[in-house]
CSV table of C-alpha atoms in Angstrom, one decimal:
chain,number,residue,atom,x,y,z
A,1,MET,CA,41.4,-11.7,44.2
A,2,LYS,CA,39.2,-8.9,45.1
A,3,PRO,CA,38.0,-9.3,48.7
A,4,SER,CA,34.2,-9.0,49.4
A,5,ASP,CA,34.5,-7.8,53.1
A,6,TRP,CA,36.8,-6.7,55.8
A,7,GLU,CA,36.9,-10.2,57.2
A,8,GLU,CA,38.4,-11.3,53.8
A,9,CYS,CA,40.9,-8.4,53.8
A,10,ILE,CA,42.3,-9.9,57.0
A,11,GLU,CA,42.1,-13.5,55.9
A,12,ASN,CA,44.1,-12.7,52.6
A,13,ASN,CA,46.5,-10.2,54.2
A,14,PHE,CA,45.3,-7.2,52.5
A,15,ALA,CA,44.9,-5.8,55.9
A,16,ILE,CA,47.6,-6.8,58.5
A,17,LYS,CA,47.1,-6.7,62.2
A,18,ARG,CA,50.0,-4.8,63.6
A,19,SER,CA,50.7,-3.0,67.0
A,20,LYS,CA,49.3,0.5,66.9
A,21,ASN,CA,51.6,3.0,65.6
A,22,LYS,CA,50.8,6.7,66.4
A,23,LYS,CA,54.0,8.1,65.1
A,24,LYS,CA,53.3,6.7,61.6
A,25,ALA,CA,49.7,7.8,61.8
A,26,GLU,CA,50.9,11.4,62.7
A,27,SER,CA,53.3,11.4,59.9
A,28,LEU,CA,50.8,10.4,57.4
A,29,LYS,CA,48.2,12.9,58.8
A,30,LYS,CA,50.9,15.7,58.4
A,31,ILE,CA,51.4,14.7,54.8
A,32,ALA,CA,47.6,14.5,54.1
A,33,HIS,CA,47.2,18.0,55.7
A,34,GLY,CA,49.9,19.4,53.7
A,35,ARG,CA,48.6,18.1,50.6
A,36,LEU,CA,45.2,19.4,51.4
A,37,SER,CA,46.6,22.8,52.3
A,38,PHE,CA,48.5,22.6,48.9
A,39,ILE,CA,45.7,21.9,46.7
A,40,GLY,CA,43.5,24.3,48.7
A,41,LYS,CA,45.5,27.0,47.2
A,42,ILE,CA,45.1,25.8,43.6
A,43,SER,CA,42.5,27.6,41.5
A,44,ILE,CA,40.6,24.7,39.8
A,45,THR,CA,40.2,24.8,36.0
A,46,ARG,CA,38.8,22.4,33.3
A,47,GLU,CA,42.5,21.5,32.6
A,48,ASN,CA,43.5,20.6,36.1
A,49,ALA,CA,40.4,19.4,37.8
A,50,ASN,CA,41.0,15.7,37.5
A,51,TYR,CA,44.6,16.0,38.9
A,52,VAL,CA,43.4,18.0,41.6
A,53,PHE,CA,40.8,15.4,42.4
A,54,GLU,CA,43.6,12.8,42.4
A,55,ASP,CA,45.4,14.8,45.1
A,56,TYR,CA,42.3,15.0,47.2
A,57,TYR,CA,41.7,11.1,46.7
A,58,SER,CA,45.5,10.7,48.0
A,59,SER,CA,45.0,12.8,51.0
A,60,ILE,CA,41.8,10.8,52.1
A,61,SER,CA,43.7,7.6,51.6
A,62,GLU,CA,46.5,8.9,53.6
A,63,LEU,CA,44.0,9.9,56.4
A,64,ILE,CA,42.3,6.4,56.3
A,65,HIS,CA,45.8,4.8,56.5
A,66,ALA,CA,46.5,6.9,59.4
A,67,LEU,CA,43.4,6.2,61.2
A,68,ALA,CA,44.0,2.3,60.4
A,69,TYR,CA,47.5,2.8,62.2
A,70,THR,CA,46.2,3.9,65.2
A,71,LYS,CA,43.7,1.0,65.3
A,72,GLY,CA,46.7,-1.4,64.7
A,73,PHE,CA,46.3,-2.2,61.0
A,74,LYS,CA,48.2,-1.7,57.8
A,75,ILE,CA,46.1,-1.9,54.8
A,76,LEU,CA,47.5,-2.9,51.4
A,77,ASN,CA,44.5,-2.3,49.1
A,78,HIS,CA,42.0,0.6,48.2
A,79,VAL,CA,38.9,-1.8,48.6
A,80,CYS,CA,40.2,-2.8,52.0
A,81,LEU,CA,40.4,0.9,53.0
A,82,GLY,CA,36.7,1.1,52.2
A,83,PHE,CA,35.7,-2.1,54.3
A,84,PHE,CA,37.7,-0.8,57.1
A,85,LEU,CA,35.4,2.4,57.1
A,86,ARG,CA,32.4,0.2,56.7
A,87,GLU,CA,32.9,-2.7,59.0
A,88,PHE,CA,35.8,-1.8,61.4
A,89,ILE,CA,34.9,1.7,62.3
A,90,LYS,CA,31.2,1.3,61.3
A,91,ARG,CA,30.8,4.4,59.2
A,92,GLU,CA,28.8,3.2,56.2
A,93,ASP,CA,28.2,6.9,55.2
A,94,LEU,CA,32.1,7.4,54.8
A,95,TYR,CA,32.3,4.0,52.9
A,96,ARG,CA,29.8,4.9,50.4
A,97,LEU,CA,31.4,8.2,49.4
A,98,PHE,CA,34.8,6.8,49.5
A,99,ASP,CA,33.9,3.9,47.4
A,100,ASP,CA,32.5,6.1,44.7
A,101,LEU,CA,35.6,8.3,44.7
A,102,ARG,CA,37.8,5.0,44.6
A,103,TYR,CA,35.8,3.9,41.3
A,104,LYS,CA,36.3,7.5,39.8
A,105,ARG,CA,40.0,7.5,40.7
A,106,ASN,CA,40.5,4.0,39.3
A,107,ALA,CA,38.9,5.1,36.0
A,108,LEU,CA,41.1,8.1,35.9
A,109,VAL,CA,44.5,6.3,37.0
A,110,TYR,CA,44.1,2.9,35.6
A,111,TYR,CA,42.1,3.4,32.6
A,112,GLY,CA,42.8,7.0,31.5
A,113,GLU,CA,39.0,8.0,31.7
A,114,GLU,CA,39.1,11.7,32.6
A,115,MET,CA,35.9,12.8,34.3
A,116,ASP,CA,33.6,15.7,32.9
A,117,PHE,CA,34.4,18.9,34.8
A,118,ASP,CA,31.0,18.9,36.4
A,119,VAL,CA,31.5,15.2,37.6
A,120,CYS,CA,35.1,16.1,38.8
A,121,MET,CA,34.0,19.1,40.7
A,122,ASP,CA,31.4,17.0,42.3
A,123,ALA,CA,34.0,14.6,43.3
A,124,ILE,CA,36.2,17.2,44.8
A,125,GLU,CA,33.2,18.3,46.8
A,126,LYS,CA,32.7,14.7,48.0
A,127,SER,CA,36.3,14.4,48.9
A,128,LYS,CA,36.0,17.4,50.9
A,129,LYS,CA,32.7,16.0,52.7
A,130,ILE,CA,34.6,13.0,53.6
A,131,ASN,CA,37.4,14.9,55.2
A,132,LYS,CA,34.8,17.0,57.0
A,133,ARG,CA,32.8,14.0,58.2
A,134,ALA,CA,35.9,11.8,59.2
A,135,GLY,CA,36.8,14.6,61.5
A,136,SER,CA,34.1,13.3,63.6
A,137,THR,CA,35.5,9.7,63.4
A,138,PRO,CA,37.2,8.5,66.7
B,1,MET,CA,20.2,-28.2,30.4
B,2,VAL,CA,18.2,-28.3,27.3
B,3,ARG,CA,14.9,-28.5,29.2
B,4,LYS,CA,15.8,-25.3,31.3
B,5,ASN,CA,16.7,-23.4,27.9
B,6,ILE,CA,13.5,-24.2,26.0
B,7,LYS,CA,11.3,-23.5,29.1
B,8,GLN,CA,13.4,-20.2,29.8
B,9,LYS,CA,13.0,-19.1,26.3
B,10,ILE,CA,9.3,-19.5,26.3
B,11,LYS,CA,9.2,-17.6,29.6
B,12,GLU,CA,11.5,-14.7,28.3
B,13,TYR,CA,9.4,-14.4,25.2
B,14,PHE,CA,6.5,-13.6,27.3
B,15,PHE,CA,8.4,-11.4,29.8
B,16,VAL,CA,9.3,-9.0,26.8
B,17,ASN,CA,5.9,-9.6,25.0
B,18,PRO,CA,3.4,-9.7,27.8
B,19,THR,CA,0.3,-8.9,26.0
B,20,ALA,CA,1.1,-11.3,23.0
B,21,LYS,CA,-1.5,-14.3,22.6
B,22,LEU,CA,-0.1,-17.2,20.7
B,23,ARG,CA,-1.0,-20.6,19.8
B,24,VAL,CA,1.6,-23.3,20.6
B,25,ARG,CA,2.4,-23.6,16.7
B,26,ARG,CA,3.0,-20.0,16.6
B,27,ILE,CA,5.3,-20.3,19.5
B,28,GLU,CA,7.0,-23.2,18.0
B,29,LYS,CA,7.8,-21.0,14.7
B,30,GLN,CA,8.4,-17.8,16.5
B,31,LEU,CA,11.0,-19.2,19.0
B,32,ASN,CA,12.2,-22.0,16.6
B,33,LEU,CA,11.4,-24.6,19.3
B,34,PRO,CA,10.2,-28.3,18.8
B,35,LEU,CA,6.3,-28.5,19.1
B,36,PRO,CA,6.2,-31.4,21.7
B,37,SER,CA,8.4,-29.5,24.0
B,38,VAL,CA,6.3,-26.2,23.3
B,39,ILE,CA,3.3,-27.9,24.5
B,40,LYS,CA,4.7,-29.6,27.4
B,41,TYR,CA,6.4,-26.4,28.8
B,42,CYS,CA,3.6,-24.1,28.1
B,43,LYS,CA,1.5,-26.5,30.3
B,44,GLU,CA,4.1,-26.4,32.9
B,45,LEU,CA,4.3,-22.5,32.8
B,46,GLU,CA,0.4,-22.4,33.2
B,47,LYS,CA,0.6,-24.5,36.3
B,48,GLU,CA,3.3,-22.3,37.7
B,49,GLY,CA,1.2,-19.1,37.0
B,50,ILE,CA,3.5,-17.8,34.6
B,51,LEU,CA,1.2,-18.1,31.5
B,52,LYS,CA,-2.4,-18.6,31.3
B,53,ARG,CA,-4.7,-20.2,28.4
B,54,VAL,CA,-7.4,-18.2,26.7
B,55,GLU,CA,-9.7,-19.8,24.4
B,56,ILE,CA,-10.9,-17.7,21.6
B,57,GLY,CA,-13.4,-19.2,19.1
B,58,GLY,CA,-12.6,-22.8,20.2
B,59,VAL,CA,-8.8,-22.1,19.7
B,60,VAL,CA,-6.4,-22.2,22.7
B,61,PHE,CA,-3.9,-19.3,22.9
B,62,TYR,CA,-1.2,-18.8,25.4
B,63,THR,CA,-0.5,-15.4,27.1
B,64,ALA,CA,1.3,-14.0,30.1
B,65,ASN,CA,-0.5,-14.5,33.5
B,66,ARG,CA,0.1,-10.8,34.4
B,67,ALA,CA,-2.1,-10.9,37.4
B,68,SER,CA,-0.1,-13.7,38.8
B,69,GLU,CA,2.2,-13.0,41.8
B,70,ASN,CA,4.7,-15.5,40.2
B,71,PHE,CA,4.7,-13.8,36.9
B,72,ILE,CA,5.3,-10.4,38.4
B,73,ILE,CA,8.1,-11.6,40.6
B,74,GLU,CA,10.0,-13.5,37.9
B,75,LYS,CA,9.4,-10.6,35.3
B,76,LYS,CA,10.7,-8.0,37.8
B,77,LEU,CA,13.9,-9.9,38.3
B,78,PHE,CA,14.3,-10.7,34.5
B,79,ASN,CA,13.9,-7.0,33.9
B,80,ILE,CA,16.5,-6.0,36.4
B,81,TYR,CA,18.9,-8.7,35.1
B,82,SER,CA,18.3,-7.5,31.5
B,83,LEU,CA,19.2,-4.0,32.3
B,84,TYR,CA,22.5,-5.1,33.4
B,85,ASN,CA,23.1,-8.0,31.0
B,86,SER,CA,22.5,-5.4,28.1
B,87,GLY,CA,25.4,-3.5,29.1
B,88,LEU,CA,23.3,-0.4,30.0
B,89,VAL,CA,24.3,0.0,33.5
B,90,GLY,CA,28.0,-0.5,32.8
B,91,PHE,CA,27.7,2.2,29.8
B,92,LEU,CA,26.1,4.7,32.2
B,93,ARG,CA,28.6,4.1,35.1
B,94,LYS,CA,31.5,4.6,32.5
B,95,GLU,CA,30.1,7.5,30.6
B,96,LEU,CA,28.9,9.5,33.7
B,97,GLY,CA,31.6,8.6,36.3
B,98,ASN,CA,29.7,6.3,38.5
B,99,PRO,CA,26.4,8.0,39.1
B,100,THR,CA,23.5,6.8,41.1
B,101,ILE,CA,21.1,5.0,38.8
B,102,VAL,CA,17.5,4.1,39.6
B,103,VAL,CA,15.0,2.3,37.6
B,104,PHE,CA,11.5,2.9,38.5
B,105,GLY,CA,7.9,2.9,37.2
B,106,SER,CA,6.3,0.0,35.5
B,107,TYR,CA,9.6,-1.9,34.4
B,108,ALA,CA,10.9,-1.8,37.8
B,109,SER,CA,7.7,-3.3,39.2
B,110,GLY,CA,7.4,-6.0,36.5
B,111,GLU,CA,4.2,-4.5,35.2
B,112,ASP,CA,5.4,-3.1,31.9
B,113,ILE,CA,4.0,-4.2,28.5
B,114,GLU,CA,5.5,-3.8,25.0
B,115,LYS,CA,4.7,-0.2,24.5
B,116,SER,CA,6.1,0.7,28.2
B,117,ASP,CA,9.2,2.9,28.5
B,118,VAL,CA,11.9,2.1,30.9
B,119,ASP,CA,12.2,4.9,33.2
B,120,ILE,CA,15.7,5.5,34.5
B,121,TYR,CA,16.7,8.1,37.0
B,122,ILE,CA,20.3,9.3,37.0
B,123,GLU,CA,21.8,11.4,39.6
B,124,THR,CA,24.8,13.2,38.3
B,125,PRO,CA,26.2,16.8,37.7
B,126,SER,CA,27.4,15.7,34.2
B,127,LYS,CA,25.6,17.6,31.4
B,128,LYS,CA,26.8,14.9,28.7
B,129,SER,CA,24.3,13.7,26.5
B,130,ILE,CA,23.6,10.0,26.6
B,131,ASN,CA,22.5,7.8,23.6
B,132,THR,CA,20.8,4.5,24.7
B,133,GLU,CA,19.5,3.5,21.3
B,134,LYS,CA,21.8,0.5,21.2
B,135,TYR,CA,20.3,-0.8,24.6
B,136,GLU,CA,16.7,-0.1,23.6
B,137,LYS,CA,17.2,-2.6,20.7
B,138,ILE,CA,18.7,-5.0,23.2
B,139,ILE,CA,15.9,-5.0,25.8
B,140,LYS,CA,13.2,-4.1,23.2
B,141,ARG,CA,11.9,-1.2,25.2
B,142,ARG,CA,12.2,2.6,24.8
B,143,ILE,CA,14.3,4.2,27.5
B,144,HIS,CA,13.3,7.3,29.2
B,145,ILE,CA,16.1,9.1,31.2
B,146,PHE,CA,15.6,11.6,33.8
B,147,VAL,CA,18.9,13.3,34.8
B,148,TYR,CA,19.1,15.4,38.0
B,149,LYS,CA,22.0,16.5,40.1
B,150,HIS,CA,20.2,15.7,43.2
B,151,ILE,CA,16.7,14.2,43.9
B,152,HIS,CA,15.8,17.3,46.0
B,153,GLU,CA,15.9,19.2,42.7
B,154,ILE,CA,13.0,17.5,41.3
B,155,GLY,CA,10.0,19.7,41.5
B,156,ASN,CA,7.4,17.1,40.5
B,157,LYS,CA,6.6,15.4,44.0
B,158,GLU,CA,5.1,12.4,42.2
B,159,LEU,CA,8.1,11.9,40.1
B,160,ALA,CA,10.4,12.0,43.1
B,161,ASN,CA,8.1,9.4,45.0
B,162,ASN,CA,8.1,7.1,42.0
B,163,ILE,CA,12.0,7.3,42.0
B,164,VAL,CA,12.5,6.4,45.7
B,165,ASN,CA,10.2,3.6,45.3
B,166,GLY,CA,12.2,2.1,42.4
B,167,VAL,CA,15.1,-0.2,42.2
B,168,VAL,CA,18.7,1.4,42.7
B,169,LEU,CA,21.1,-0.3,40.1
B,170,ASN,CA,24.1,1.8,40.9
B,171,GLY,CA,25.2,4.0,43.8
B,172,PHE,CA,23.2,5.1,46.7
B,173,LEU,CA,20.3,7.4,46.6
B,174,GLU,CA,20.5,10.0,49.4
B,175,VAL,CA,17.2,11.4,50.2
B,176,LEU,CA,17.6,12.8,53.7
């Protein structure tokens, strides 16, 4: 069952209320930043662009999970990560970007549909944009 | 159920062929429907403002009531539904990696006729060529695609204004 909003994520245990866990959040942030620093050093080519994108997506997902831990939530699915951005921290702009990347990542990971190089580069730029905009998220 | 289907079939015929002027017997043959039902539902659709009667040389024809608000609203919804139902939106999403898709112009406003193109704006960095022939046959309209990486790249102001006044079928159009 695909939830249609944050409330359904909570009702169906796709997002679980927990006590705030700053330690876990910091640890996830460290991993995300390590990953971003690693992929930042890679020169992107037509051959590796899709894989680099996948890593950018992973780092974003880690950062959202980290943010959720600081707010006292454990989130178990990616649709709910988006709803968390949209409805819990009220960042519609981040949600839109993230949801588009989620679609692209699903097409890649679950259906084996690689993106065109130009689309992939655009997705990487959007990933960077999320990271930049998320920096202003409380 | 049957009642709805016959009425819907007549309605949809005139949404796709808004300039057609047909006698009830022609509608009966064209759509393969029983004549008494055609007569009954054409009268109902006339009352609802979807069709209008025109008399030419003492002969009654039915045609779309294109000036009626009801006709325009229902046709607009039918057009949008047709784009999804034809599979075109899904195809573009899959081929171009979830781009922003906007339908604009006469098709989006429900004012298109048989000769009108379906104007579709796609925002994508992809340079992939797209063949929409299959979908043109389904929706019975030619499809005119405008591809840009971003709406700000459109030099023609009128075109950009038409696009932002269209209907977003997928994604989000960021103007500012």
